[in-house]
Tab-separated table of C-alpha atoms in Angstrom:
chain	number	residue	atom	x	y	z
Z	1	MET	CA	23.758	25.019	-24.230
Z	2	ALA	CA	22.545	23.639	-26.536
Z	3	ASP	CA	18.456	25.338	-26.898
Z	4	ARG	CA	16.231	23.254	-24.525
Z	5	PHE	CA	12.587	21.803	-24.561
Z	6	THR	CA	10.658	20.178	-22.470
Z	7	LEU	CA	9.980	16.255	-22.177
Z	8	ILE	CA	7.400	14.710	-20.475
Z	9	VAL	CA	6.664	10.595	-21.072
Z	10	ASN	CA	3.395	9.470	-19.594
Z	11	THR	CA	3.202	5.294	-19.682
Z	12	PRO	CA	-0.157	3.804	-18.108
Z	13	ASP	CA	1.157	3.473	-14.149
Z	14	ARG	CA	3.748	6.607	-14.383
Z	15	GLU	CA	5.757	9.294	-14.801
Z	16	PHE	CA	8.210	7.414	-16.449
Z	17	TYR	CA	10.164	11.189	-17.680
Z	18	ARG	CA	9.571	14.641	-16.722
Z	19	GLY	CA	13.243	17.322	-17.865
Z	20	ASP	CA	14.273	19.912	-19.457
Z	21	VAL	CA	16.324	17.940	-23.015
Z	22	THR	CA	19.004	19.022	-25.926
Z	23	MET	CA	17.337	16.622	-27.924
Z	24	LEU	CA	15.173	13.297	-28.604
Z	25	GLU	CA	15.592	10.283	-30.565
Z	26	LEU	CA	13.100	7.569	-31.130
Z	27	THR	CA	11.113	5.407	-33.486
Z	28	THR	CA	8.627	6.145	-35.490
Z	29	SER	CA	6.002	3.989	-37.579
Z	30	GLU	CA	7.954	6.447	-40.606
Z	31	GLY	CA	11.237	5.628	-38.903
Z	32	ASP	CA	13.939	7.224	-36.384
Z	33	ILE	CA	13.153	10.927	-35.352
Z	34	GLY	CA	15.631	13.972	-33.986
Z	35	ILE	CA	13.773	16.053	-32.543
Z	36	TYR	CA	15.438	19.622	-31.643
Z	37	ALA	CA	13.999	22.332	-29.846
Z	38	GLY	CA	11.555	24.608	-32.117
Z	39	HIS	CA	11.610	21.100	-34.562
Z	40	ILE	CA	7.922	21.513	-36.147
Z	41	PRO	CA	4.530	20.905	-34.510
Z	42	LEU	CA	4.155	17.033	-35.174
Z	43	THR	CA	2.147	14.304	-33.859
Z	44	ALA	CA	3.177	9.978	-34.646
Z	45	VAL	CA	3.022	6.436	-33.987
Z	46	ILE	CA	5.846	5.396	-31.679
Z	47	VAL	CA	6.621	1.656	-32.422
Z	48	PRO	CA	9.151	-0.525	-30.105
Z	49	GLY	CA	12.896	1.023	-29.770
Z	50	VAL	CA	15.309	2.835	-27.739
Z	51	MET	CA	14.691	6.047	-26.874
Z	52	THR	CA	17.582	8.307	-26.482
Z	53	ILE	CA	17.233	11.584	-24.002
Z	54	HIS	CA	20.067	13.733	-24.131
Z	55	THR	CA	20.390	16.297	-21.489
Z	56	ASP	CA	22.997	18.851	-20.037
Z	57	GLU	CA	24.082	16.596	-18.619
Z	58	GLY	CA	24.112	13.780	-20.722
Z	59	ILE	CA	22.783	11.199	-22.643
Z	60	LYS	CA	19.993	8.391	-20.678
Z	61	LYS	CA	18.771	6.018	-22.568
Z	62	ALA	CA	14.860	3.383	-22.537
Z	63	ALA	CA	13.314	1.115	-24.062
Z	64	VAL	CA	9.372	2.200	-25.476
Z	65	HIS	CA	7.603	-0.823	-26.438
Z	66	GLY	CA	4.204	1.662	-28.475
Z	67	GLY	CA	2.093	4.940	-28.021
Z	68	ILE	CA	1.737	8.565	-29.883
Z	69	ILE	CA	4.974	10.868	-29.837
Z	70	GLU	CA	3.142	15.072	-30.065
Z	71	ILE	CA	5.642	17.298	-30.583
Z	72	LEU	CA	4.236	20.788	-29.527
Z	73	GLN	CA	6.394	25.248	-30.012
Z	74	SER	CA	7.944	23.960	-26.595
Z	75	GLN	CA	6.659	20.696	-24.812
Z	76	VAL	CA	6.717	16.988	-25.795
Z	77	ASN	CA	5.036	14.597	-24.493
Z	78	VAL	CA	5.181	10.995	-24.979
Z	79	LEU	CA	1.959	8.246	-24.008
Z	80	ALA	CA	4.159	5.201	-23.631
Z	81	GLU	CA	2.283	1.556	-24.236
Z	82	VAL	CA	6.054	0.602	-21.528
Z	83	ALA	CA	8.527	2.804	-20.635
Z	84	GLU	CA	11.697	1.403	-18.849
Z	85	TRP	CA	15.408	2.107	-18.363
Z	86	PRO	CA	18.094	-0.057	-18.409
Z	87	GLU	CA	18.655	-0.625	-14.760
Z	88	GLU	CA	14.447	-1.848	-15.192
Z	89	ILE	CA	15.604	-4.333	-17.812
Z	90	ASP	CA	16.012	-8.255	-17.478
Z	91	VAL	CA	18.092	-8.752	-20.172
Z	92	ASN	CA	18.464	-12.743	-19.547
Z	93	ARG	CA	14.583	-12.560	-19.906
Z	94	ALA	CA	14.309	-9.924	-22.829
Z	95	ASN	CA	17.081	-12.724	-24.776
Z	96	GLU	CA	14.969	-15.536	-24.505
Z	97	ALA	CA	12.008	-13.610	-25.179
Z	98	ARG	CA	14.081	-13.076	-28.957
Z	99	VAL	CA	15.130	-16.505	-28.850
Z	100	ARG	CA	11.162	-17.488	-28.357
Z	101	ALA	CA	10.042	-15.219	-31.286
Z	102	GLU	CA	12.846	-15.603	-33.395
Z	103	ARG	CA	11.214	-19.711	-33.117
Z	104	ARG	CA	7.905	-18.862	-34.131
Z	105	LEU	CA	8.701	-16.956	-36.773
Z	106	LYS	CA	11.080	-19.460	-38.335
Z	107	SER	CA	7.500	-22.092	-37.429
Z	108	SER	CA	5.353	-23.595	-40.462
Z	109	ASP	CA	3.261	-24.644	-37.744
Z	110	ALA	CA	-0.526	-22.263	-39.341
Z	111	ASP	CA	-1.723	-21.274	-35.365
Z	112	VAL	CA	1.705	-19.298	-35.470
Z	113	ASN	CA	0.502	-15.550	-35.602
Z	114	ILE	CA	3.237	-13.192	-37.477
Z	115	VAL	CA	2.460	-10.244	-36.192
Z	116	ARG	CA	2.631	-10.782	-32.292
Z	117	ALA	CA	5.589	-12.585	-32.748
Z	118	GLU	CA	7.028	-10.080	-34.755
Z	119	MET	CA	5.898	-7.568	-31.908
Z	120	ALA	CA	7.902	-9.497	-29.364
Z	121	LEU	CA	10.725	-9.558	-31.587
Z	122	LYS	CA	11.188	-5.994	-31.561
Z	123	ARG	CA	9.890	-5.348	-27.980
Z	124	SER	CA	12.583	-7.810	-26.723
Z	125	LEU	CA	15.309	-5.962	-29.201
Z	126	ALA	CA	14.141	-2.635	-27.721
Z	127	ARG	CA	15.107	-3.628	-24.823
Z	128	ILE	CA	18.032	-5.670	-24.997
Z	129	ASN	CA	19.270	-2.275	-27.310
Z	130	ALA	CA	18.300	-0.484	-24.257
Z	131	VAL	CA	20.964	-1.616	-22.272
Z	132	ASP	CA	24.051	-1.766	-25.158
């Protein structure tokens, strides 16, 4: 049995997850990170992507739309702007959002907010990839 640590994931409107896990994977502003028990203390910015939670019972995936991760000695805290389980995601809506964001990014219209379109694309891809 692998060593475990406590993972707590909170969003502004709910406690999304609380439990003992063997590993956590997610994407920070510096790249992908994998966390095991005994990881060095760290605080990092989370960017939109898939959060993969490994437990003794299996693997759970969720879409995360940004936030902060705090890694402590025996606990990891994730404060996410939004976190969604695959069953909460409307894949058709996420695909439509992806298409809209890609269209905005290809547009030559000077009024298009590129940063906003890029973030919309990342959020839609996080949702789509969490379901796959």
